[in-house]
XYZ file of C-alpha atoms in Angstrom:
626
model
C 56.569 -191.667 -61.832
C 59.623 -189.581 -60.318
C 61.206 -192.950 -59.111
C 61.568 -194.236 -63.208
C 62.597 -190.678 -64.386
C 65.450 -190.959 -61.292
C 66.160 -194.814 -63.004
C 66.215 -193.328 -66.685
C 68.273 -190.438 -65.272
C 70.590 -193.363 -63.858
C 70.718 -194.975 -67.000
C 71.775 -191.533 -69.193
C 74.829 -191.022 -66.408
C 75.615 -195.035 -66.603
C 76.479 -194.187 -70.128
C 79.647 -192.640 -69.066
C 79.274 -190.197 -71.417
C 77.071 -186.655 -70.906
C 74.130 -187.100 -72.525
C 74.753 -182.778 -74.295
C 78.419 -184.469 -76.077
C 76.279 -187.025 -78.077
C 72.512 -185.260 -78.165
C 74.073 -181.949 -78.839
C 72.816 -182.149 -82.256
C 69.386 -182.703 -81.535
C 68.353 -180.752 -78.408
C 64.793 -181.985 -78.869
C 66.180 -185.356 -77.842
C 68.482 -183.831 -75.355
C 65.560 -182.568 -73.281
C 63.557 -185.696 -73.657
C 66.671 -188.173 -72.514
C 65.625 -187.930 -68.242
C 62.419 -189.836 -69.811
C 64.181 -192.764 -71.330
C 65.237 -196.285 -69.600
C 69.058 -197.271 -70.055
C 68.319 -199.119 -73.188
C 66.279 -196.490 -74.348
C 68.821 -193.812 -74.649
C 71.279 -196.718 -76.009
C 68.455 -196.915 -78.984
C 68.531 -193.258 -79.318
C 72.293 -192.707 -79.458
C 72.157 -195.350 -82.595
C 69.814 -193.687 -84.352
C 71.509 -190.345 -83.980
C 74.746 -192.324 -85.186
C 72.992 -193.701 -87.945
C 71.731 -190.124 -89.363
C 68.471 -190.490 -88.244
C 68.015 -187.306 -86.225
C 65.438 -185.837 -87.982
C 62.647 -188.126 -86.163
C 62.898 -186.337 -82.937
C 62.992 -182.785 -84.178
C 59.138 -181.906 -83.331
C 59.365 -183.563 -80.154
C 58.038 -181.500 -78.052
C 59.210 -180.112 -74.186
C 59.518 -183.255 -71.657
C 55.671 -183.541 -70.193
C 53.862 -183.191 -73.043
C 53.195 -186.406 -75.173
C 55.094 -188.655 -73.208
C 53.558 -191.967 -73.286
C 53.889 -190.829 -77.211
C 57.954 -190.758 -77.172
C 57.991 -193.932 -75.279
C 55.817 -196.046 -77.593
C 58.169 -194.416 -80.256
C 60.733 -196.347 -78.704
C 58.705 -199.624 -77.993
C 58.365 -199.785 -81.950
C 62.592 -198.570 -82.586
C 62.730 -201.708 -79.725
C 60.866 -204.394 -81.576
C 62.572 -203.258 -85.358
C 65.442 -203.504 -83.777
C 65.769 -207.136 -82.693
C 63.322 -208.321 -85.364
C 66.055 -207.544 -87.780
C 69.805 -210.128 -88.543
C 72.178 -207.265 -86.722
C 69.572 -204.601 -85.666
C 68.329 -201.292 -86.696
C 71.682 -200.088 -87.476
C 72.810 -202.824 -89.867
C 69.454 -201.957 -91.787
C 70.326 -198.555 -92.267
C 73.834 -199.297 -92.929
C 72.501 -201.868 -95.747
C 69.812 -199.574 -97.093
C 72.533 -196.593 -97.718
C 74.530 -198.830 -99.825
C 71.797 -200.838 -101.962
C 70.035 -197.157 -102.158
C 73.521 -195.843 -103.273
C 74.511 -198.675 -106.049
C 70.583 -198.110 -107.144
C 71.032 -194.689 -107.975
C 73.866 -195.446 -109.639
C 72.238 -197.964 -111.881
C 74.721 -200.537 -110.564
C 74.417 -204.116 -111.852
C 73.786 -206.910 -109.390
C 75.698 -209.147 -111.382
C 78.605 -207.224 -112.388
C 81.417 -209.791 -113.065
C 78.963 -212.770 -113.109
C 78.795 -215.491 -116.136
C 75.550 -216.976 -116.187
C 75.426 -220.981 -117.393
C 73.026 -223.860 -117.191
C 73.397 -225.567 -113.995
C 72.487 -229.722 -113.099
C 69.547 -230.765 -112.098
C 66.646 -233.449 -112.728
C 64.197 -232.968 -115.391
C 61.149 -235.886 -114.020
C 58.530 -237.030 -116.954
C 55.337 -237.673 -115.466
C 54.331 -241.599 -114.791
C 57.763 -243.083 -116.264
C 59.411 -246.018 -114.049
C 62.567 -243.212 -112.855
C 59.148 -240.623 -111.258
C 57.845 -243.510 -109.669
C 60.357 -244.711 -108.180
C 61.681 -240.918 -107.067
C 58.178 -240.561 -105.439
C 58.656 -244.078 -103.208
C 61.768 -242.342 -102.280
C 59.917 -239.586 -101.148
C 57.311 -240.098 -99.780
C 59.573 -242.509 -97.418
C 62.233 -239.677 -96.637
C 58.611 -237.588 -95.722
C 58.762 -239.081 -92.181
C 61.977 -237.203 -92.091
C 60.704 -233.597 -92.815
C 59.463 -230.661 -92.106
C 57.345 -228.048 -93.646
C 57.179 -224.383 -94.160
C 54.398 -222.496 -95.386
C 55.204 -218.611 -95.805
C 51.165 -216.840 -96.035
C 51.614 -213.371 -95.071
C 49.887 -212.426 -97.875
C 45.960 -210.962 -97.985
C 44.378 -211.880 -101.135
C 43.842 -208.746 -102.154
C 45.655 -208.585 -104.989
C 43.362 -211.094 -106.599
C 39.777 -209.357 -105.475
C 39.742 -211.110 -102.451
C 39.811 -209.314 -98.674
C 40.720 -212.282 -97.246
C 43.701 -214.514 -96.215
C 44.923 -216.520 -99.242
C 44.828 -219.654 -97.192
C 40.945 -219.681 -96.719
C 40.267 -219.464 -100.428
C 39.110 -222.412 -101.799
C 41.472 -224.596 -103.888
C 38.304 -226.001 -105.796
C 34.633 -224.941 -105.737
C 33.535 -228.521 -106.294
C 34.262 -229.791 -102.774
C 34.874 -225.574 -101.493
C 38.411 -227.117 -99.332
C 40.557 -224.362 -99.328
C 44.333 -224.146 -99.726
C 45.013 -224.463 -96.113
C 42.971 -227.531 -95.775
C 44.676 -228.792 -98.822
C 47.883 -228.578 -97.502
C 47.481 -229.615 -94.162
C 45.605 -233.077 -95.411
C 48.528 -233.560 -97.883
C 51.241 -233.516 -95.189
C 49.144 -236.013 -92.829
C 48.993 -238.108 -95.662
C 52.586 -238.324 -96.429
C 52.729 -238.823 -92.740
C 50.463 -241.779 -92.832
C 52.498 -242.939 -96.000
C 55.703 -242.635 -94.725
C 55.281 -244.305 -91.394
C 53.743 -247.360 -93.463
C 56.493 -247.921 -95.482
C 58.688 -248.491 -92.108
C 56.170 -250.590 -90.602
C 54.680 -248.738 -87.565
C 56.323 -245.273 -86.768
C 54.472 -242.515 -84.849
C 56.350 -239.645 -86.211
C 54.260 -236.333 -86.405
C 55.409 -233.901 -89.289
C 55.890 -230.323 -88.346
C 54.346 -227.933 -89.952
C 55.611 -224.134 -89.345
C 53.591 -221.145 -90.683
C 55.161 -217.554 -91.017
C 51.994 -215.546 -90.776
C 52.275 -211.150 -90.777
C 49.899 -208.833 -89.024
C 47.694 -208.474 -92.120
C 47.459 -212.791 -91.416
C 48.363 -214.001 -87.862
C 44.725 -213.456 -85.999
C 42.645 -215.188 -89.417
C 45.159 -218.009 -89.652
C 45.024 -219.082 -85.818
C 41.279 -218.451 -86.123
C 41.095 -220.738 -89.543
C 42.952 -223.720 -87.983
C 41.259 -223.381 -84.528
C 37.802 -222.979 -86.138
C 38.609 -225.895 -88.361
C 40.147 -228.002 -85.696
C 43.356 -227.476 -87.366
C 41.746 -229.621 -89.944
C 43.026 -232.952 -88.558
C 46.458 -232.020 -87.503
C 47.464 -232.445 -83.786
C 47.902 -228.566 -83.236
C 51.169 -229.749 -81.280
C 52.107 -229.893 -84.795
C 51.555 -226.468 -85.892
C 53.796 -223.523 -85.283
C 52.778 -219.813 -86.094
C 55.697 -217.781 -86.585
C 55.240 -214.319 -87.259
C 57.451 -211.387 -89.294
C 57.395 -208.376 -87.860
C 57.539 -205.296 -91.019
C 60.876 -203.277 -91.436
C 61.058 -199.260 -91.507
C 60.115 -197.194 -94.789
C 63.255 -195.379 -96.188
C 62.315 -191.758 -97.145
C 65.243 -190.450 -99.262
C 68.718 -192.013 -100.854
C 70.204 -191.255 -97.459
C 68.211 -193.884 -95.390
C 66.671 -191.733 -93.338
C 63.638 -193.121 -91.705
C 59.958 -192.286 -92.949
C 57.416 -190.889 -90.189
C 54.140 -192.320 -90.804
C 52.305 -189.589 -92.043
C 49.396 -190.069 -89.565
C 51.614 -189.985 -86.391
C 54.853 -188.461 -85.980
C 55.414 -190.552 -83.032
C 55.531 -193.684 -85.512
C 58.155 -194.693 -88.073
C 56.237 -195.781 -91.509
C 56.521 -200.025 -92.011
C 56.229 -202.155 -94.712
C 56.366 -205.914 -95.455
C 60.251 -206.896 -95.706
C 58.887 -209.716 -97.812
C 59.148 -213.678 -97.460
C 62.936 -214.346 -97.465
C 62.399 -213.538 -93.109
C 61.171 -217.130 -92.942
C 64.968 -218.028 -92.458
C 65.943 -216.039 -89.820
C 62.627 -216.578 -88.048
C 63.180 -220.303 -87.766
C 66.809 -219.534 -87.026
C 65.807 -217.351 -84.009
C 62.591 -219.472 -82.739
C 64.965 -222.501 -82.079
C 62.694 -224.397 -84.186
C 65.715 -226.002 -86.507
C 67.520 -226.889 -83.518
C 64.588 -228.755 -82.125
C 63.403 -230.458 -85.464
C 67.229 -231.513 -85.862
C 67.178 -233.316 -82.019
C 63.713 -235.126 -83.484
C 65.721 -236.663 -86.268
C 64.174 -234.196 -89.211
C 66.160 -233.999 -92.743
C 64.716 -231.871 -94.912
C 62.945 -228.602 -94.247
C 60.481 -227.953 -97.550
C 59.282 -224.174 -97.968
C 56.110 -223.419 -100.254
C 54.211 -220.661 -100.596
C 50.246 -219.903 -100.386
C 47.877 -220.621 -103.319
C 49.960 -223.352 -105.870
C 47.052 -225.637 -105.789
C 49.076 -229.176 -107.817
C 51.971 -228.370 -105.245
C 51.908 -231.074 -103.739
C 51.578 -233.827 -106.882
C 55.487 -232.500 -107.309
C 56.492 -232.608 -103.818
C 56.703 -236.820 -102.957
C 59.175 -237.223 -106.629
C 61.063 -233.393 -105.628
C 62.152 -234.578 -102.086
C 63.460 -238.291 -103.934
C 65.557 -236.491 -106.001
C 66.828 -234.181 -102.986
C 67.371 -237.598 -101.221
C 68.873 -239.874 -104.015
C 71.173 -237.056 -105.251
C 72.515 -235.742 -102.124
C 71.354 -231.905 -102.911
C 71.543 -229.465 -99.481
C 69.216 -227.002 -101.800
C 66.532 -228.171 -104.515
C 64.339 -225.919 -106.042
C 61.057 -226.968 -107.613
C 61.186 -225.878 -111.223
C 59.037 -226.057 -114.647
C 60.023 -225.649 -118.115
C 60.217 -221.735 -118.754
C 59.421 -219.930 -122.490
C 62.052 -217.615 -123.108
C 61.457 -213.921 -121.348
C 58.711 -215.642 -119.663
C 57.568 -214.067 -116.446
C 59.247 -215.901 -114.072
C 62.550 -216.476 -112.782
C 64.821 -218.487 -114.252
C 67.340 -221.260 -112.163
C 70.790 -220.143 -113.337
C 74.309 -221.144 -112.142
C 76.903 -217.835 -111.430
C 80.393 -217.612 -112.070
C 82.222 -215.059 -111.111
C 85.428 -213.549 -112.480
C 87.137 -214.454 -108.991
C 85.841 -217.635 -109.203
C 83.215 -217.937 -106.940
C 80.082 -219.705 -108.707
C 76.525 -219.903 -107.052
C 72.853 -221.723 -108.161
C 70.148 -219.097 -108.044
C 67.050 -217.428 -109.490
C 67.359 -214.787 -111.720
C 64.511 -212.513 -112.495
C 63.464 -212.701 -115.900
C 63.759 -209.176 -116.344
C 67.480 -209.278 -115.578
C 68.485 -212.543 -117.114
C 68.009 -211.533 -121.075
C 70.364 -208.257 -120.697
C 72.569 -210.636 -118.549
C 73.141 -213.450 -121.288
C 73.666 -210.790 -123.980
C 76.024 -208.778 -122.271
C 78.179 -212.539 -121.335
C 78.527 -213.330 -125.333
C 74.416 -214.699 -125.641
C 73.532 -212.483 -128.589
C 70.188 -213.705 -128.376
C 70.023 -213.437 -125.135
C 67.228 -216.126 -123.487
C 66.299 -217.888 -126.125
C 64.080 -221.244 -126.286
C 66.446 -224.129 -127.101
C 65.917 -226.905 -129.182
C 62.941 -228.441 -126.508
C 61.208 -225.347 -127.373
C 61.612 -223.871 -123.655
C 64.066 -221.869 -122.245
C 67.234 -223.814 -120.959
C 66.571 -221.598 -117.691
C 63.899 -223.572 -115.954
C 61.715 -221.753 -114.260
C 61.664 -220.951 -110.662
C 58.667 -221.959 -108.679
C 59.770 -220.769 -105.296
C 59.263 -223.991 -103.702
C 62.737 -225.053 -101.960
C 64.068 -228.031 -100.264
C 66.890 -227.739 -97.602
C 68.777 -230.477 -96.417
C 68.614 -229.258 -92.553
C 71.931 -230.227 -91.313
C 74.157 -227.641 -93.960
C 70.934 -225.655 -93.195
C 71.091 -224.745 -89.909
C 75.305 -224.175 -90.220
C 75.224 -221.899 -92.564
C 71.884 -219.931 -90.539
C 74.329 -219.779 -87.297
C 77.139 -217.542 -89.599
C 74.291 -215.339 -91.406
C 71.461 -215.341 -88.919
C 69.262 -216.145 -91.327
C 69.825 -213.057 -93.092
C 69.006 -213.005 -96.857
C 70.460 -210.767 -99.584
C 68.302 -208.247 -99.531
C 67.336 -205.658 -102.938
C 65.629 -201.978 -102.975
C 63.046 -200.995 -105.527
C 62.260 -197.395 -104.891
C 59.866 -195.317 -107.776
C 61.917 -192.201 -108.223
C 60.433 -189.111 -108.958
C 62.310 -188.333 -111.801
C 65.653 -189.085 -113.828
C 67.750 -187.397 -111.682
C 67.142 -190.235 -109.063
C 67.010 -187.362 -106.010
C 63.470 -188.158 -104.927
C 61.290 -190.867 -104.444
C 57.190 -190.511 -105.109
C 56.728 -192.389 -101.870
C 58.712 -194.340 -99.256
C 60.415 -197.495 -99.740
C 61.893 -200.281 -97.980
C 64.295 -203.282 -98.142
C 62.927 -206.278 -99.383
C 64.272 -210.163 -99.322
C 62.949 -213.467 -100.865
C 63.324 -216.737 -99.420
C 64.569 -218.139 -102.817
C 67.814 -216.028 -102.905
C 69.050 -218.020 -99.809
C 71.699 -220.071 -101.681
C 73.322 -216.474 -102.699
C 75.623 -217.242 -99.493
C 76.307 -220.372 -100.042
C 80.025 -221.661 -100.103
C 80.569 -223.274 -103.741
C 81.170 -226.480 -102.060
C 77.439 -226.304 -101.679
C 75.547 -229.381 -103.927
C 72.552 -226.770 -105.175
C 70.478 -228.198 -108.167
C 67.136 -228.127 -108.915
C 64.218 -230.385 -110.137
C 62.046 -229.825 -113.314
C 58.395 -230.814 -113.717
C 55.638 -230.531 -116.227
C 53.732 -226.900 -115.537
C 49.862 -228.968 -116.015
C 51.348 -231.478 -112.641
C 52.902 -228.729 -110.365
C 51.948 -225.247 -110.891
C 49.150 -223.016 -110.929
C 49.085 -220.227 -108.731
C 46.322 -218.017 -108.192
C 47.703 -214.485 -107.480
C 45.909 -212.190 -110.266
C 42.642 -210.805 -109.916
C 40.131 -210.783 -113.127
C 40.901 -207.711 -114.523
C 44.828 -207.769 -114.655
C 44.056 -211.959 -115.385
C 42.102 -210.567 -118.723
C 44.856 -208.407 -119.870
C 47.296 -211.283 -119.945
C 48.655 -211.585 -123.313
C 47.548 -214.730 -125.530
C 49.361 -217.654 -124.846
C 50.810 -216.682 -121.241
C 49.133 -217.935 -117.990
C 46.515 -216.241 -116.366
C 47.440 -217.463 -112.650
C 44.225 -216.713 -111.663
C 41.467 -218.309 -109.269
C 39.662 -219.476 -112.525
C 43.154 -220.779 -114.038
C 43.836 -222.281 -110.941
C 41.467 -224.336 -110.276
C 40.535 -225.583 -113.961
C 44.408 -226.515 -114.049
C 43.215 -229.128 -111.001
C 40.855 -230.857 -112.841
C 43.458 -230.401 -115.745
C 45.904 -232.298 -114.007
C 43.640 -234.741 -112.700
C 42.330 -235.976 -115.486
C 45.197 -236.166 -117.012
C 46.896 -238.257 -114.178
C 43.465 -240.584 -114.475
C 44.187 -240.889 -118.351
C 47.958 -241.761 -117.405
C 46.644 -244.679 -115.309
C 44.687 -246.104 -118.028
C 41.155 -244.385 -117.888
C 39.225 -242.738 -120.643
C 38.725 -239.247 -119.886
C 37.505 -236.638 -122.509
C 38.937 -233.939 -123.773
C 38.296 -230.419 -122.252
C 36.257 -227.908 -124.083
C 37.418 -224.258 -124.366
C 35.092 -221.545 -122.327
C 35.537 -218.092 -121.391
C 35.976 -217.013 -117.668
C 35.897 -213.456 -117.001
C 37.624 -212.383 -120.057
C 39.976 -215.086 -119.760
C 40.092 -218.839 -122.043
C 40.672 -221.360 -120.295
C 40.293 -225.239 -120.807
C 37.337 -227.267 -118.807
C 38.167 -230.622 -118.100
C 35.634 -232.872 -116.231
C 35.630 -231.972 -112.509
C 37.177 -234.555 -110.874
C 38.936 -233.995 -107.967
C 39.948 -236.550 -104.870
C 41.170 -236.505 -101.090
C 45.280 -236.547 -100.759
C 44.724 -240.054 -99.452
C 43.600 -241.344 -102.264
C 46.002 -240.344 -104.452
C 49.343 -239.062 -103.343
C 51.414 -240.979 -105.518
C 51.193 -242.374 -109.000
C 51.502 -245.805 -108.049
C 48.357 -245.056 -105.882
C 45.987 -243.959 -108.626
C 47.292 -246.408 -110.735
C 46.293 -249.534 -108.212
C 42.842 -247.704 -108.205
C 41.940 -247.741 -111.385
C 41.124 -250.546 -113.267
C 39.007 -251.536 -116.466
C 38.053 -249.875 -119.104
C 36.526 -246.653 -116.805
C 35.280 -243.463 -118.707
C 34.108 -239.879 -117.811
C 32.603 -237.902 -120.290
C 33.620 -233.985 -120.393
C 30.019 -232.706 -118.719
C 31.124 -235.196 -115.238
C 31.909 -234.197 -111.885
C 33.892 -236.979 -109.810
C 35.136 -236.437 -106.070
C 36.721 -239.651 -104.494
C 36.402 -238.916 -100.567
C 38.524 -242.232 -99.086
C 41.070 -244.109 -99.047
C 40.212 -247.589 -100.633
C 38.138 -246.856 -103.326
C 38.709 -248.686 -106.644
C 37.473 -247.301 -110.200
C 36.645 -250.723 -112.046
C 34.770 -249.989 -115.099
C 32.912 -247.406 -113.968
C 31.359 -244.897 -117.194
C 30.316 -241.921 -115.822
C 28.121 -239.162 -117.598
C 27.065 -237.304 -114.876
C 27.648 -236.423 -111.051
C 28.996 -238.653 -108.587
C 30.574 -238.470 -105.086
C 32.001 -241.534 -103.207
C 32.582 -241.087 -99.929
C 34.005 -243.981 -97.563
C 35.666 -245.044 -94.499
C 39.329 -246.441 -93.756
C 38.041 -249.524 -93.219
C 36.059 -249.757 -96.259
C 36.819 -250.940 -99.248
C 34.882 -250.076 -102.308
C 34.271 -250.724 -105.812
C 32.764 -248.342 -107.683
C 31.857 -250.254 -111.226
C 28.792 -249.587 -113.864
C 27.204 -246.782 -115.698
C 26.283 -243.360 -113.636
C 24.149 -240.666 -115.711
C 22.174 -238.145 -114.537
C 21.847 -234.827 -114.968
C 24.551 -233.232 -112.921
C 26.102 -230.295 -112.189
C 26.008 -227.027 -115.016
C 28.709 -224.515 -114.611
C 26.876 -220.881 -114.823
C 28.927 -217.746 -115.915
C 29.437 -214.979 -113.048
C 30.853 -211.415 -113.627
C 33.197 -210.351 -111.601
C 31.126 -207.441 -110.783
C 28.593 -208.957 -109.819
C 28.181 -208.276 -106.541
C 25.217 -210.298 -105.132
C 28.135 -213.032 -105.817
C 30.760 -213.971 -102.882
C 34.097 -212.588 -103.506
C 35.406 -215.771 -104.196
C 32.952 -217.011 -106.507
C 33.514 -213.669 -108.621
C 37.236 -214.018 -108.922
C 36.513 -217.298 -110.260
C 33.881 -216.103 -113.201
C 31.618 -219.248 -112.467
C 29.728 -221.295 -110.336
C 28.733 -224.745 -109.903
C 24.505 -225.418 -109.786
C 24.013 -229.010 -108.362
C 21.184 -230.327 -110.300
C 21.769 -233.810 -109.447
C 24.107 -236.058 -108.328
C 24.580 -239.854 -107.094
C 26.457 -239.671 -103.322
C 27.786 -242.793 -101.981
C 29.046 -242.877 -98.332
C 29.878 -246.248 -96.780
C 30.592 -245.868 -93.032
C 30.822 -249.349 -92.097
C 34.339 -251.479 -92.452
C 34.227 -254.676 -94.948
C 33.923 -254.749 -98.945
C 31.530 -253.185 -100.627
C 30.492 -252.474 -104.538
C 28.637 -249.548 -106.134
C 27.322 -250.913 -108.916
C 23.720 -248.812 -110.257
């Protein structure tokens, strides 16, 4: 013990400066110095700079609690360098956003907004097919980012977002999903170039609340056919809690030896792959495009093959994933900048901010729906596209450091107080805000029923949605997949019927047949569309789930249950009339609590009465035909 107070004594006189000049005003700390390491005291002397000398005023005589202090300083250590410029440059940004706050000051004082360019697809049409082929062969090229830091516990659920399932009728959850969609655009890709053995990475930013479940999901799950060589974990650390309009640090009420954290929200997945050396590496591998999308948009990936053609075709170094937007929607709206010294920049704009925007820029109406009967905003998704190369320069001038905003509940008008800490946030969508104007940002438009339905609110708040707006629920979300896929399956000539209107856990929602199919069957239009033939119907009451890769709908009519599963190597026709009784879809209350959480956010479950299953495991041609 003496010999590493004599090294942390060595390191307070290295200083070249006596520790009482700098400590004076905080003799608490003085006394405590002979305990600290050379960094240590370097740590210290910031915060005192900073203003932040109120965190060691109960510290106690040097001997008691010392293990305490230093673990005080292991935590300053890790905020520190988990933050673009340290502890200091978030103190130094927190004064100023807390100071403009409380002055009610306008983030986009001096800013125009305007319609910016971009590509608005229509479903099926020659142009979407032939942006998919793009693609899906520019996916060999790629890389993917999924931010889950996220518990579901906004939506009723105490687990990880990623292990809910997408779809009760086959129970694969998002993470599964996701993982099978990128090996299949793998698989896709590398065909289209004859043989290739490229592997697609695929990062994860996980958080405490996320990191141990996630590695435990994939491991359990044998990353669910990925080579785990593929996988990366990254992890955000949280950032301090800001206790007053001065920045001064919050103490966690429960230990004074522990500053109070809180998420510092999604936008740290840039300078996490800037500091991991990740970009750098996927660069040297010949990668192109890093994609970023977020936990629980289950028809994500029917957008991204035609999203990352357009990125390709047009030459875009940012794309964001829109759909069409009803004015004072929700949700933020794509909207180009210009400001009165000229600078101009492509970004979202919450929707709460972009009606008081357009009216005070000479919009009297503010956002209004134009004459397609949506907003001329599109709305933002928060699915991006980088182009890696512009990517990574601009990450080596900012650090991946995004423009960060603070929310903080005051106590009152006067603005004085707050009723309980706050903190800096970011959001990975507000990247391009740094962007030199040189910068080709646009974005690309889909229909809402092919590319987005996130589940994020739990029944009650779901219910209290007014009419007409989504519910982005777990019972929205997954009736908008069988949505989507039946209307994909009318699209490629089959006769599906229409959906009948039922009530979820106070929420209406439309129930299409339940069919749902494996990423390999599917992933592009052109896919389905060489798989179905013939005049094929499924009635309303049907449940269809197409497990492999060559199986052909040729006049099937189905009335009924029926799973096909099959082997590469296989190839099947599935043909004639299927009826039987099927699956019924019982009502469950979200209270119910002899129910599993996730069957309870969903408001119903699925009672397998009976059903026709089909596997073929053996290689040739085959034909169900009952």
């Amino acid at each position: 013990m003496a010999s590493g107070v004599h090294a942390a004594a060595e390191g307070v006189a290295a200083l070249g400066i006596s520790a009482a000049e700098w400590a004076e005003p905080c003799p608490a700390l003085r006394r405590n110095l002979r305990l600290l390491s050379h960094d240590q005291v370097e740590l210290a002397r910031m915060l005192l700079n900073e203003g932040q000398g109120h965190l060691f005023e109960h510290w106690p005589e040097p001997g008691v609690d010392d293990d305490k202090k230093k673990s005080f300083f292991d935590q300053v250590c890790r905020l520190n360098s988990s933050y673009p410029g340290g502890l200091a440059a978030y103190i130094q940004n927190a004064k100023k956003l807390l100071a403009d706050s409380k002055a009610g000051q306008n983030p986009y004082d001096g800013f125009t907004p305007s319609v910016p360019s971009g590509e608005a697809l229509t479903f099926g049409d020659d142009n979407f097919v032939s942006l998919e082929a793009a693609g899906v062969k520019e996916a060999r090229n790629a890389a993917f980012v999924l931010v889950a830091g996220g518990l579901g516990e906004r939506l009723g659920y105490k687990g990880i977002k990623v292990a809910l399932p997408r779809e009760t009728t086959t129970g694969k959850c998002f993470l599964q999903h996701y993982i099978e969609s990128i090996l299949s655009l793998q698989e896709a890709s590398c065909k289209m170039e004859g043989e290739c053995h490229t592997k697609i990475p695929f990062a994860i930013m996980t958080s405490d609340d996320t990191n141990a479940l996630t590695i435990k999901l994939l491991e359990s799950n044998s990353y669910f056919g990925m080579e785990p060589s593929q996988v990366k974990i990254l992890k955000q650390e949280k950032v301090a809690c800001l206790a007053d309009n001065d920045a001064r640090l919050a103490l966690d009420p429960n230990d004074k030896y522990k500053i109070q954290t809180k998420p510092h929200g999604h936008g740290d997945v840039h300078s996490l792959l800037y500091s991991s050396g990740l970009l750098e590496q996927w660069k040297s591998t010949g990668r192109r495009w890093v994609l970023f999308f977020q936990d629980t948009n289950g028809l994500l990936f029917n957008a991204i093959p035609s999203a990352l053609g357009v990125s390709a075709t047009k030459g875009y170094n940012v794309n964001s994933l829109a759909v069409p937007r009803k004015a004072k929607e929700a949700i933020g709206g794509i909207t180009k900048l210009t400001h009165v010294d000229g600078r101009t920049m492509v970004i979202n704009v919450e929707y709460n901010q972009l009606d008081p925007l357009l009216r005070a820029t000479g919009h009297p109406d503010g956002d209004a729906n134009c004459e397609t009967g949506y907003s001329p905003y599109p709305g933002n998704i928060n699915q991006l596209i980088l182009e890696l190369g512009p990517y990574i320069e601009e990450l080596k001038k900012t650090h991946g450091a995004i423009s960060e905003f603070v929310n903080p509940k005051y106590t009152d008008s006067t603005k004085t107080a707050f009723k309980s800490s706050t903190r800096l946030e970011c959001m990975m969508q507000d990247y391009p805000k740094t962007l030199p104007p040189t910068a080709k940002v646009g974005f690309t438009v889909m229909d809402t029923w092919l590319a987005y339905a996130p589940v994020k609110n739990n029944p009650e708040d779901a219910a209290k949605v007014p009419k007409g707006n989504p519910f982005h629920s777990a019972t929205s979300g997954e009736m908008a997949i069988y949505r989507a896929n039946s209307l994909i399956l009318r699209k490629a000539g089959a006769q599906i019927s229409d959906p009948v209107v039922s009530t979820f856990n106070g929420q209406e929602v439309e129930v299409w047949p339940r069919v749902t199919w494996s990423p390999r069957w599917g992933l592009m239009f052109k896919d389905v569309k060489r798989k179905v033939h013939g005049n094929s119907s499924i009635s309303q009451r049907s449940f269809l789930v197409i497990n492999g890769q060559n199986i052909v709908i040729d006049g099937l009519s189905l009335d009924g249950a029926l799973i096909a599963n099959s082997v590469d190597e296989a190839e099947v026709k599935v043909t004639g009339h299927v009826e039987n009784k099927g699956w019924t879809i019982r009502h469950v209350d979200h209270r119910d609590t002899s129910e599993k959480e996730e069957t309870r956010i969903r408001g119903f479950k699925f009672e397998k009465v009976e059903q026709l299953e089909v596997n073929y495991t053996e290689p040739g041609k085959h034909c169900l035909s009952p």
